[in-house]
PDB file of C-alpha atoms and ligand atoms in Angstrom:
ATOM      1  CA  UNK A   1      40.996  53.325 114.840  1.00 32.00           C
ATOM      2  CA  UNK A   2      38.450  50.934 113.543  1.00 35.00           C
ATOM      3  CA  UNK A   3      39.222  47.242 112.783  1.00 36.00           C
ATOM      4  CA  UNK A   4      36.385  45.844 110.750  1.00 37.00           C
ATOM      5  CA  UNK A   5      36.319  41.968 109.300  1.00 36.00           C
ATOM      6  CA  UNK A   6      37.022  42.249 105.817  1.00 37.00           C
ATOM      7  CA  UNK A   7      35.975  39.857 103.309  1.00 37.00           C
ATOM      8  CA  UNK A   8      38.823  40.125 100.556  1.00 43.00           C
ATOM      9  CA  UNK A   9      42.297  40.545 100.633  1.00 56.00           C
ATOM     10  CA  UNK A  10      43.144  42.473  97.719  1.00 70.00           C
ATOM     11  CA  UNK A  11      45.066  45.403  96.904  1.00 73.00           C
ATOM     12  CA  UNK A  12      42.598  48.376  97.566  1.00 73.00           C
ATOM     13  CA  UNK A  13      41.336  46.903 100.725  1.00 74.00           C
ATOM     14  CA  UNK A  14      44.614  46.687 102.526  1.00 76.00           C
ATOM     15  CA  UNK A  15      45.835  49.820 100.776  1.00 77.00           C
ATOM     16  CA  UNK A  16      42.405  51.719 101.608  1.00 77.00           C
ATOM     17  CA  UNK A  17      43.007  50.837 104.949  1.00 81.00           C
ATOM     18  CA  UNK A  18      46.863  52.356 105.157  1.00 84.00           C
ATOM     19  CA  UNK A  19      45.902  54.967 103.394  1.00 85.00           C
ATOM     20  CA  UNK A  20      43.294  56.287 106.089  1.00 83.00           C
ATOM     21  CA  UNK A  21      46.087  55.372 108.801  1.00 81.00           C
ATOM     22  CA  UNK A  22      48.699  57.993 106.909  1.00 81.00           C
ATOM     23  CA  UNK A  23      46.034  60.273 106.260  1.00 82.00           C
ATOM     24  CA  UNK A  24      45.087  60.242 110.540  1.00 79.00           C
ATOM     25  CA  UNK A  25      48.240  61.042 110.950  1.00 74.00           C
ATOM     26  CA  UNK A  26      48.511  58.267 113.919  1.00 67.00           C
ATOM     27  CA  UNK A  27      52.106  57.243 114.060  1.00 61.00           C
ATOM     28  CA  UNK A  28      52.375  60.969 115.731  1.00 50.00           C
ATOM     29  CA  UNK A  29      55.633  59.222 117.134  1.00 57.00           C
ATOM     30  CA  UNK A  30      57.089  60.738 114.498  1.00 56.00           C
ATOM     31  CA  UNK A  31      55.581  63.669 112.743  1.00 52.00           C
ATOM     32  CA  UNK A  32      57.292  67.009 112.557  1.00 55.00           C
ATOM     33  CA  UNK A  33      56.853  70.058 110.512  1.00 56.00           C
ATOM     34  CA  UNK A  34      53.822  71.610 109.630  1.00 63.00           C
ATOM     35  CA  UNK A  35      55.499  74.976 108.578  1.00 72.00           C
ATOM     36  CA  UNK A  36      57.163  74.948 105.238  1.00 77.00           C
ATOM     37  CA  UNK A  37      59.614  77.048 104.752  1.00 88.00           C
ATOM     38  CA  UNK A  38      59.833  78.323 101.169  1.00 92.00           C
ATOM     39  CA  UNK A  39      63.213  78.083  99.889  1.00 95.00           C
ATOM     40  CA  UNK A  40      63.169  74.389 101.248  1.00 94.00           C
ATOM     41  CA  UNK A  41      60.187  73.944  99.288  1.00 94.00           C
ATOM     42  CA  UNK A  42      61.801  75.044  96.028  1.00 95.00           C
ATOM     43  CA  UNK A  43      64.589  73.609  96.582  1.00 96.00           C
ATOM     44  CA  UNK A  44      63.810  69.791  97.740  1.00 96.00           C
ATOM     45  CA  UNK A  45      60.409  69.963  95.265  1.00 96.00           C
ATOM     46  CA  UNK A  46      62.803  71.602  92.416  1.00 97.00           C
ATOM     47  CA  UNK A  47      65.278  68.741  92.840  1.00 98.00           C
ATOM     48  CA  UNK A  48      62.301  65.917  92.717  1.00 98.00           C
ATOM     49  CA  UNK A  49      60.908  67.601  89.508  1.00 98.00           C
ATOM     50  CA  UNK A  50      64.133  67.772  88.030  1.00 98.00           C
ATOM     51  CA  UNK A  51      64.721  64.040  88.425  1.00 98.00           C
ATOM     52  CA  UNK A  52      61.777  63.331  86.396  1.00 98.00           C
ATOM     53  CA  UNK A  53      62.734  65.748  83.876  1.00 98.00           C
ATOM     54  CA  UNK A  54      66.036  64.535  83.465  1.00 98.00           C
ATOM     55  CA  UNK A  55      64.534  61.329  83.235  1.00 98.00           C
ATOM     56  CA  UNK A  56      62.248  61.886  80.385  1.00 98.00           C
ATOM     57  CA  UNK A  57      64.985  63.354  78.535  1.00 98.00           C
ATOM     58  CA  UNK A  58      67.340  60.789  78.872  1.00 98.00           C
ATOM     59  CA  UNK A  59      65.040  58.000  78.275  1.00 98.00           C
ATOM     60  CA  UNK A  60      63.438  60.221  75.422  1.00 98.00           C
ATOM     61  CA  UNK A  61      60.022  59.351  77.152  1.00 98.00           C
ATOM     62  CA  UNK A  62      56.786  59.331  74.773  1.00 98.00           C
ATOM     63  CA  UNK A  63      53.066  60.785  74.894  1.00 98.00           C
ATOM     64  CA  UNK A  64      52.342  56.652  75.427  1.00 98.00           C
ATOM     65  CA  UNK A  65      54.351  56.430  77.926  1.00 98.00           C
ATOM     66  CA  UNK A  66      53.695  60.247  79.715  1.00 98.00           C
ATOM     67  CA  UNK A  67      49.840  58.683  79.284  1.00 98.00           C
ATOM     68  CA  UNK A  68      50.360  55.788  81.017  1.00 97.00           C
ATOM     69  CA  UNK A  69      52.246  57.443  83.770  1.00 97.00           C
ATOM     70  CA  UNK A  70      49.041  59.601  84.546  1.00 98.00           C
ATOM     71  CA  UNK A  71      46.501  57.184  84.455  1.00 98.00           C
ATOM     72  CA  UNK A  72      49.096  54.687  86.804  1.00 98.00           C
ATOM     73  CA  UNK A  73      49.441  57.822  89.231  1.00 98.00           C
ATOM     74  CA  UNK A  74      45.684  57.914  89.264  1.00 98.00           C
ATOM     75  CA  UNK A  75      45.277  53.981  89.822  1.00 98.00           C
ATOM     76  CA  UNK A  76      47.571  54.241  92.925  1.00 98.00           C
ATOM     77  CA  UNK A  77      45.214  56.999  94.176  1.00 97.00           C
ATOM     78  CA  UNK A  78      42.150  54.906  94.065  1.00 97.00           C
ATOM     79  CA  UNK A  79      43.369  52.328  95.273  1.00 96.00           C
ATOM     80  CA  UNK A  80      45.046  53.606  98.265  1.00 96.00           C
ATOM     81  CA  UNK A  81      48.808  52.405  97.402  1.00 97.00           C
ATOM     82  CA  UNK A  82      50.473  55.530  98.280  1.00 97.00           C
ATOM     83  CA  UNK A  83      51.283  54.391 101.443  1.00 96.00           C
ATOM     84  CA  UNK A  84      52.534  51.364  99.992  1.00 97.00           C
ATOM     85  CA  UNK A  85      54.175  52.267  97.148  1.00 98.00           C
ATOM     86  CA  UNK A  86      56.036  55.352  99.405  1.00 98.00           C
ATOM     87  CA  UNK A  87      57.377  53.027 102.259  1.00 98.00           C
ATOM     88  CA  UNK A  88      58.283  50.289  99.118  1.00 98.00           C
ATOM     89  CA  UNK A  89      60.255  52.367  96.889  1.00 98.00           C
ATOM     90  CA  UNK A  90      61.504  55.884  98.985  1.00 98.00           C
ATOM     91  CA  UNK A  91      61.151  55.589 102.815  1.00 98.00           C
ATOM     92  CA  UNK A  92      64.831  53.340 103.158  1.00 98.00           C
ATOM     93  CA  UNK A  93      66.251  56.905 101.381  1.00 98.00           C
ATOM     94  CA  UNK A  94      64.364  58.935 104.131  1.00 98.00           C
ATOM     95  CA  UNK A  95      65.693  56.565 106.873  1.00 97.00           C
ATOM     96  CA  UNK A  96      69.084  56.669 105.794  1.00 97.00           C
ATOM     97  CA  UNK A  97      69.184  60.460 106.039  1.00 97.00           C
ATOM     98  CA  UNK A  98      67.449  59.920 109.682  1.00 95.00           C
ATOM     99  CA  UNK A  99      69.876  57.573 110.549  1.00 95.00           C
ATOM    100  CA  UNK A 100      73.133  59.926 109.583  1.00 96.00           C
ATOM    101  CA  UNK A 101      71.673  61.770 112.916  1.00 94.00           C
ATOM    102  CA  UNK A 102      71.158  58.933 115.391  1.00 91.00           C
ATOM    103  CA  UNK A 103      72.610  57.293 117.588  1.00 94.00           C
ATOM    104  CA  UNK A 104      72.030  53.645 119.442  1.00 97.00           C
ATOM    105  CA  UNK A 105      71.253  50.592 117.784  1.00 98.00           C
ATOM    106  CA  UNK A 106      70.320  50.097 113.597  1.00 98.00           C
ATOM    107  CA  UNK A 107      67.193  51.069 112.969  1.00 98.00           C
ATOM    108  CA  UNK A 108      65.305  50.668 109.398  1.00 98.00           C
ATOM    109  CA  UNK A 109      62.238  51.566 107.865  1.00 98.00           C
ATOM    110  CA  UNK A 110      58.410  51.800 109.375  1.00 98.00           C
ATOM    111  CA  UNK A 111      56.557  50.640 106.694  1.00 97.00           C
ATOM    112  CA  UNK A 112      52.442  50.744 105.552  1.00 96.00           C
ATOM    113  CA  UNK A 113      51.299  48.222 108.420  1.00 96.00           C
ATOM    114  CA  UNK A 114      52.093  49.498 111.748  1.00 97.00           C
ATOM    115  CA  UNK A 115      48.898  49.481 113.775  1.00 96.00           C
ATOM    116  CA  UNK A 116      47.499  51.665 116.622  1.00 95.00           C
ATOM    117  CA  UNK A 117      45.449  50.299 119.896  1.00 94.00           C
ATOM    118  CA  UNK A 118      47.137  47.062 119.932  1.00 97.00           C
ATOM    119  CA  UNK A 119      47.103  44.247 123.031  1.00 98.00           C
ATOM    120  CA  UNK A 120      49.579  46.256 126.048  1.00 98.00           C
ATOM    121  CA  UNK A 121      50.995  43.206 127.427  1.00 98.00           C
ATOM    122  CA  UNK A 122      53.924  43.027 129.986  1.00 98.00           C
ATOM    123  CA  UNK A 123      57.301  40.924 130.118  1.00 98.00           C
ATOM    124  CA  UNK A 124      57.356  37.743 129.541  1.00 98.00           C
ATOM    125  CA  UNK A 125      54.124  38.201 126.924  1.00 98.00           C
ATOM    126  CA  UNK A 126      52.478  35.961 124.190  1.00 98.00           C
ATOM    127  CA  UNK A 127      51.173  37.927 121.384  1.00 98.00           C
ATOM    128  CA  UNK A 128      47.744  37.731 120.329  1.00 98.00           C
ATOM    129  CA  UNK A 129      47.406  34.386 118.359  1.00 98.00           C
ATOM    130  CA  UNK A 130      44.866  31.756 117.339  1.00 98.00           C
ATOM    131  CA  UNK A 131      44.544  28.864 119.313  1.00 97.00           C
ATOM    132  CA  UNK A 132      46.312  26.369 115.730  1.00 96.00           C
ATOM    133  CA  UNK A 133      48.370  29.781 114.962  1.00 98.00           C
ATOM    134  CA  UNK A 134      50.518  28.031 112.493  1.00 97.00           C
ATOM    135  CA  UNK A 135      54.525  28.438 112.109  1.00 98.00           C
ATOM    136  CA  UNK A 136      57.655  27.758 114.276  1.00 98.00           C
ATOM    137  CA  UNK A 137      57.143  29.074 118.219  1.00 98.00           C
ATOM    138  CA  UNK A 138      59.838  31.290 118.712  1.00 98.00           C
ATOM    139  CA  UNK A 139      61.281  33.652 121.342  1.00 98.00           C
ATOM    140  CA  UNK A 140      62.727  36.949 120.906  1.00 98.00           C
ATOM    141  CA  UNK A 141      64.515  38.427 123.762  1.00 98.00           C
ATOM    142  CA  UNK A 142      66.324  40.877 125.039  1.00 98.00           C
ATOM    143  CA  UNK A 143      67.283  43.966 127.203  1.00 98.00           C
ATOM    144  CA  UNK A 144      66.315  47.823 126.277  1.00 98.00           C
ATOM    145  CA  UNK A 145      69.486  50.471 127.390  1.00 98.00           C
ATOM    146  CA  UNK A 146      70.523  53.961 127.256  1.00 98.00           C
ATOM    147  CA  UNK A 147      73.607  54.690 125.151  1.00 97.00           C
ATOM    148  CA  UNK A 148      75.411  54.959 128.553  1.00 97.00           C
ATOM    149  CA  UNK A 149      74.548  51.199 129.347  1.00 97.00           C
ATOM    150  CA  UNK A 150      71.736  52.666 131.729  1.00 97.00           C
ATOM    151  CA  UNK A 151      68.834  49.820 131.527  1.00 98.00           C
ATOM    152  CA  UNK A 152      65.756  51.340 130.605  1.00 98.00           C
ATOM    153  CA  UNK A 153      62.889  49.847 132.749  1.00 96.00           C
ATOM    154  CA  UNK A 154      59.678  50.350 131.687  1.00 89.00           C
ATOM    155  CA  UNK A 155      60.874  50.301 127.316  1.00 98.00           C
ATOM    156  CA  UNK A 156      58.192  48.966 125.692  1.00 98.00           C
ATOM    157  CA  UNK A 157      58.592  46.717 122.534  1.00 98.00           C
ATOM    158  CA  UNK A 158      55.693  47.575 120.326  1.00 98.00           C
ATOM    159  CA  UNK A 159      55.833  43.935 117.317  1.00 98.00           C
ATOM    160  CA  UNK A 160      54.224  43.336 114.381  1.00 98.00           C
ATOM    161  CA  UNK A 161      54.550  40.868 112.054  1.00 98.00           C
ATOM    162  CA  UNK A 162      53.315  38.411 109.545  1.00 98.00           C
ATOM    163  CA  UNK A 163      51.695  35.276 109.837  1.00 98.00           C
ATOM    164  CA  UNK A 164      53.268  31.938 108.662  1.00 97.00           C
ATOM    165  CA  UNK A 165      51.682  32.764 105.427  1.00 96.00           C
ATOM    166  CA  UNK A 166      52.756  36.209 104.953  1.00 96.00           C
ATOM    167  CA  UNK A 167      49.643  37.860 106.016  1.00 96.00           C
ATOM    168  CA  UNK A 168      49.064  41.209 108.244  1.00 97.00           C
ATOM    169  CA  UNK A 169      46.644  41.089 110.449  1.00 97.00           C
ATOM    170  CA  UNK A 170      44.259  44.032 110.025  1.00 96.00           C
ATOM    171  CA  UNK A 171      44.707  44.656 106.367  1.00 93.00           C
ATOM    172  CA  UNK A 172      44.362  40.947 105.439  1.00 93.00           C
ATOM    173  CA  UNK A 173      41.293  38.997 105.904  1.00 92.00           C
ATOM    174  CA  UNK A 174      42.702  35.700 106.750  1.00 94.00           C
ATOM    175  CA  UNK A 175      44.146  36.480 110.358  1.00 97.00           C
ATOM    176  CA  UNK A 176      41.884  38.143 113.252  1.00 97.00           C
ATOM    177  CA  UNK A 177      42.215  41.538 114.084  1.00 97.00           C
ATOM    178  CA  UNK A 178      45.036  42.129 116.284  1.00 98.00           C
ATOM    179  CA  UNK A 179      46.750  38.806 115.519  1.00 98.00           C
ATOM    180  CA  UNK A 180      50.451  38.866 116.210  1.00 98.00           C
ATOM    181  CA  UNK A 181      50.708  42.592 117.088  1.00 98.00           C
ATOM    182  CA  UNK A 182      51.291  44.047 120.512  1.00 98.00           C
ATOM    183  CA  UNK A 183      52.929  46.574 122.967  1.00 98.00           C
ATOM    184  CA  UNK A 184      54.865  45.121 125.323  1.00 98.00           C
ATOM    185  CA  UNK A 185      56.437  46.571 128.365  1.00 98.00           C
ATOM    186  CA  UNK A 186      59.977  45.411 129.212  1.00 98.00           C
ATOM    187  CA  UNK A 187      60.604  44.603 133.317  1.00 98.00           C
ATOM    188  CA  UNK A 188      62.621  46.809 135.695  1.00 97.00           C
ATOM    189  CA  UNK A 189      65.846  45.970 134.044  1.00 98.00           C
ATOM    190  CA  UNK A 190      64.806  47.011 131.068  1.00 98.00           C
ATOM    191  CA  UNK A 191      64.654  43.293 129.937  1.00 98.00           C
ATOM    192  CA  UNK A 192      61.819  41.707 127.293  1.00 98.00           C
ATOM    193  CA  UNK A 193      60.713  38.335 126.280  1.00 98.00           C
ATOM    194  CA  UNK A 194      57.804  38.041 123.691  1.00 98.00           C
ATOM    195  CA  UNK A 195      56.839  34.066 122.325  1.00 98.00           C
ATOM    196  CA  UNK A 196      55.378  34.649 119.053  1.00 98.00           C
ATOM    197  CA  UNK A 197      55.543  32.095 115.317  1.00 98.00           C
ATOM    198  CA  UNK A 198      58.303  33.038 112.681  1.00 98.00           C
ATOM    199  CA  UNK A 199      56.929  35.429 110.172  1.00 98.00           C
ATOM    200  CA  UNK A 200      56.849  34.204 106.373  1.00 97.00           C
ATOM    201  CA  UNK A 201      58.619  36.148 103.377  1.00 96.00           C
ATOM    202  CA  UNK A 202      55.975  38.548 101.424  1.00 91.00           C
ATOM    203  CA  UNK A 203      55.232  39.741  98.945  1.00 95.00           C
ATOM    204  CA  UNK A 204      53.720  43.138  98.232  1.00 95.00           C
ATOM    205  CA  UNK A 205      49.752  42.554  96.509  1.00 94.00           C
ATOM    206  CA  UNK A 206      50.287  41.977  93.060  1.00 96.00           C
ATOM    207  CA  UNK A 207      46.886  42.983  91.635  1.00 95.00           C
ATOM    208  CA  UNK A 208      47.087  46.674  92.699  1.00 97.00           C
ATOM    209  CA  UNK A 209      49.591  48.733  90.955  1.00 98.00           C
ATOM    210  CA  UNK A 210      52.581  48.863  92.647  1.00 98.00           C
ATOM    211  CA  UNK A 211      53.097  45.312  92.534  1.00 98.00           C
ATOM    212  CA  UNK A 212      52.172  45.758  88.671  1.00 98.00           C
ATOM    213  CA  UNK A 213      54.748  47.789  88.235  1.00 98.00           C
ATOM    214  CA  UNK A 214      57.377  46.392  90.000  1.00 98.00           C
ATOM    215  CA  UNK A 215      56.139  42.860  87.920  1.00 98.00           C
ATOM    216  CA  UNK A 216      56.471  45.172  84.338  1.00 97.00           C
ATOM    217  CA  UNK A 217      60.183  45.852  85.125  1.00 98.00           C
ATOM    218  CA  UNK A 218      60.443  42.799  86.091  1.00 98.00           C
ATOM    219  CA  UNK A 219      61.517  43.118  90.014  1.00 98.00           C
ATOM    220  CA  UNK A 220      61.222  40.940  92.793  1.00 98.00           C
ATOM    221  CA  UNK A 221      57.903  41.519  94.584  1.00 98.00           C
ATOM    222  CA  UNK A 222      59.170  40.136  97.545  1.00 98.00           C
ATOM    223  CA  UNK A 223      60.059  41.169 101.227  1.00 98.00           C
ATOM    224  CA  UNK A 224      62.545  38.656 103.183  1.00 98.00           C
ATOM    225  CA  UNK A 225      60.586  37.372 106.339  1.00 98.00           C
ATOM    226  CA  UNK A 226      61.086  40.306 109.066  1.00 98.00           C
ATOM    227  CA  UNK A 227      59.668  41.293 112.213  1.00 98.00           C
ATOM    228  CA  UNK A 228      58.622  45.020 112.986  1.00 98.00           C
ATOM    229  CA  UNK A 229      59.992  46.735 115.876  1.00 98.00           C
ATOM    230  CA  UNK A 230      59.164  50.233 118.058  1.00 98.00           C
ATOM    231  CA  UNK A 231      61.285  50.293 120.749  1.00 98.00           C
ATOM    232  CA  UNK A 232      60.198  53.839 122.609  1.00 98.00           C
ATOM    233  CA  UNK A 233      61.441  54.772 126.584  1.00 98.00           C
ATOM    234  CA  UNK A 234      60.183  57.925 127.960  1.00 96.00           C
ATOM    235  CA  UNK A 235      63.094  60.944 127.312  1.00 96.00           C
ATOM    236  CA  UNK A 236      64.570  58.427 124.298  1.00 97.00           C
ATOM    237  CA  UNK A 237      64.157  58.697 120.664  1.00 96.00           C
ATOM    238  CA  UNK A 238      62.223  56.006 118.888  1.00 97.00           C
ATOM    239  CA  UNK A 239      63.768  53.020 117.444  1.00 97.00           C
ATOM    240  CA  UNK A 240      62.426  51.651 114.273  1.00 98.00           C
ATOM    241  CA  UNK A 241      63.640  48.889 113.338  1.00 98.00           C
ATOM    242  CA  UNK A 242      63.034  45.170 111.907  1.00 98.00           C
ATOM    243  CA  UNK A 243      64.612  41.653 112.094  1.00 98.00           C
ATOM    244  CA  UNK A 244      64.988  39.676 109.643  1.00 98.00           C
ATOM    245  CA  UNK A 245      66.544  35.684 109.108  1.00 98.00           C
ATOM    246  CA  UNK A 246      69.589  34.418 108.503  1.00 98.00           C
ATOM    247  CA  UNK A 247      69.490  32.123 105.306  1.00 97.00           C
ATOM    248  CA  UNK A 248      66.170  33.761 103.914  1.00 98.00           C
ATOM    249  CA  UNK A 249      66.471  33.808 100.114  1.00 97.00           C
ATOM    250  CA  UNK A 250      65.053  37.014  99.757  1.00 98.00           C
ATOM    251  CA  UNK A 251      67.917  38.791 101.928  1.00 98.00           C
ATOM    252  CA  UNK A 252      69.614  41.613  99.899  1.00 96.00           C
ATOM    253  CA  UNK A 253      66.945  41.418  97.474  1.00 97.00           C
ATOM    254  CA  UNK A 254      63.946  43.058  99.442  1.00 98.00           C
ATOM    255  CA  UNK A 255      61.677  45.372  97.376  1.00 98.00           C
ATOM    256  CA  UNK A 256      61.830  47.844 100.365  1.00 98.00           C
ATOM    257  CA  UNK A 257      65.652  48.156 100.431  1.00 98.00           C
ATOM    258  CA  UNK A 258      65.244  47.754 103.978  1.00 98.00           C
ATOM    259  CA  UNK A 259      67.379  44.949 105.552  1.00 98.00           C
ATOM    260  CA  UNK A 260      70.632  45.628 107.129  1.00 97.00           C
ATOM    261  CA  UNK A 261      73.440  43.192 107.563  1.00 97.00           C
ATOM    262  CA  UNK A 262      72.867  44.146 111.044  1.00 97.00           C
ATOM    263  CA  UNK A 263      69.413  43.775 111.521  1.00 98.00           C
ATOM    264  CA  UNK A 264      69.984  39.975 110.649  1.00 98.00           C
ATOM    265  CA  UNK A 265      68.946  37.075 113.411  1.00 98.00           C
ATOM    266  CA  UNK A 266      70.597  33.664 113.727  1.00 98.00           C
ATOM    267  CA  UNK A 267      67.411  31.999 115.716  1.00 98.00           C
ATOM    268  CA  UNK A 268      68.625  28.764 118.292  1.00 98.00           C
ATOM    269  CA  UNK A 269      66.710  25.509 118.996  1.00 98.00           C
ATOM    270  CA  UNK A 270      65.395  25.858 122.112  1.00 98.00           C
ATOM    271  CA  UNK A 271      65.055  22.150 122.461  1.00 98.00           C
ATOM    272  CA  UNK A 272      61.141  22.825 123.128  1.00 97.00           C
ATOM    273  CA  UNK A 273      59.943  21.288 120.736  1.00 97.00           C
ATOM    274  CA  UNK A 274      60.788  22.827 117.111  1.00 97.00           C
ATOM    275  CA  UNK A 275      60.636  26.109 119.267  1.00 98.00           C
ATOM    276  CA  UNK A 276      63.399  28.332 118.198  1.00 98.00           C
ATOM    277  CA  UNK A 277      65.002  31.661 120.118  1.00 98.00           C
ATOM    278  CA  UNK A 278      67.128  35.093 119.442  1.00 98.00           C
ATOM    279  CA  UNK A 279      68.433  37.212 121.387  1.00 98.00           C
ATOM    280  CA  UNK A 280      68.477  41.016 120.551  1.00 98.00           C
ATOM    281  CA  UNK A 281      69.358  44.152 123.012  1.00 98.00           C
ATOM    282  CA  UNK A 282      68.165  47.721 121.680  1.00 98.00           C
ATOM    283  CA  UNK A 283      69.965  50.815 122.929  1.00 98.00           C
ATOM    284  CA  UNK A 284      68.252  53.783 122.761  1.00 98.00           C
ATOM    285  CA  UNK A 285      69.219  57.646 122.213  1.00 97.00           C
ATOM    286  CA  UNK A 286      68.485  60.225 124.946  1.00 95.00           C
ATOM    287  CA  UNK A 287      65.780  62.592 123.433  1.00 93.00           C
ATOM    288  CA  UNK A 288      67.843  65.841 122.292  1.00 81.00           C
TER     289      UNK A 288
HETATM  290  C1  MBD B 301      55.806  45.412 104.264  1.00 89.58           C
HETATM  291  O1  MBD B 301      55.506  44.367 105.066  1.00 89.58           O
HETATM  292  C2  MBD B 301      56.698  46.271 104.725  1.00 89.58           C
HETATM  293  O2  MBD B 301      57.224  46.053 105.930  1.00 89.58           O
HETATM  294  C3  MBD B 301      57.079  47.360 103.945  1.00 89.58           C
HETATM  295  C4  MBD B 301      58.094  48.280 104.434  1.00 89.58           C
HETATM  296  C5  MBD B 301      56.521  47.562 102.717  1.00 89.58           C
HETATM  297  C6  MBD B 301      55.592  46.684 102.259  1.00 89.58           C
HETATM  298  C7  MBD B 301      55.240  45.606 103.031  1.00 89.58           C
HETATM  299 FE1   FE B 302      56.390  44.422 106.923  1.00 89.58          FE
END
């Protein structure tokens, strides 16, 4: 994984950038298959094709619009928005199906900007920050269990998040690399506490062409503030997940589909200042 300094923020540099993480293949945590088997090919590729069809038959689609289609395919190519565009506007459908099989606490979708080779840091942990990190201090704690109560020591709690400004570190410029992102292992009950700021709504670039699209039908662009969560225990399937604020205006509105009534936090004055805290236990599946 390399982390270079990069000048601009734009579209293709932070969608270059998740585009050579998909293509690595490094969140192995949860790739599968390999072998395709053919009648699942025809059938799951059949039924894709045949929502397009039906599509251009009911909206009586033109050459125009057939042309433009091409040459916006080939835009999200070059500019690396696959992964983007993907985790924006399919993965919650992928994660649903997932989540008919699992058990344990809510999870939701991964996303473009999860990050290998971040800081490993242990219980009570700091994340990676600069020394004026803007935004509200807050605390998110918690214990990690087994879906028979069993605490799971040694869970780690692998964050990532925005900046007060709605920035990812390593695909925007503006924060260093590894800024609020780390791996952190929970003590021997199981039990985490990582300080970090509040993370700021986003919104998806809007000069590459996902966010031109979503602007031409007139969509939101925007995600409601959330924080990024892998909670993984040794012999326990991974949770995904994300946490997001109560009174954000962009909840049940997010362009990823992916907040969950559950997945909501009510964050506490601490009294430390304007530091604020939640509280949030994870229970985890035993691997089948
Ligand atoms: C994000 O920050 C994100 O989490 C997802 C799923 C898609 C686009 C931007
Ligand atoms: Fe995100």
């Amino acid at each position: 994984m390399t982390t270079t300094e990069q000048s601009t923020t734009d579209a293709a540099t932070a969608g270059s950038h998740a585009t050579e993480i998909a293509r690595s293949g490094a969140a192995t945590f949860r790739t599968g298959g390999g072998s395709v088997d053919q009648q699942r090919a025809a059938s799951v590729i059949g039924a894709a094709l045949e929502g397009i069809r039906s599509a251009i038959r009911e909206q009586k689609v033109t050459y125009e619009e057939f042309d433009a289609f091409k040459r916006w395919l080939i835009a999200v190519s070059d500019t690396g928005e696959w992964p983007l565009f993907l985790d924006v506007y399919l993965e919650f459908e992928v994660e649903k199906v997932a989540a008919e099989t699992q058990d344990g606490s809510v999870g939701t979708i991964l996303g473009p900007f999860w990050l290998d080779g971040q800081a490993q840091l242990s219980s009570p942990a700091t994340l990676p920050m600069r020394d004026d990190e803007p935004g509200t201090p807050m605390i998110l704690a918690g214990q990690v269990t087994a879906t028979d109560g069993t605490p799971l020591a040694g869970a780690k709690v692998d964050i990532w998040h925005t900046d007060d400004e709605g920035w990812y570190s390593g695909f925007a410029s503006k924060p260093p690399a590894g800024n609020l992102r780390g791996v952190v292992t929970c003590d021997d009950q199981g039990r985490y506490e990582i300080h970090t700021r509040k993370p700021a709504p986003y919104t998806i670039p809007l000069d590459g062409p996902t966010g031109q699209m979503t602007l031409a039908a007139g969509w939101s662009p925007w995600r409601p503030a959330h924080i990024h969560l892998l909670v993984t225990a040794p012999g326990h399937r991974t949770l995904t997940t994300q946490l997001f604020f109560t009174g954000d205006p962009y909840l049940g509105n997010d362009v990823a589909s992916a907040d969950k009534p559950e997945l909501t936090l009510d964050p506490q004055r601490t009294g430390n200042g304007d530091e604020i805290r939640s509280d949030r236990d994870f229970v985890l599946e035993p691997e089948a």
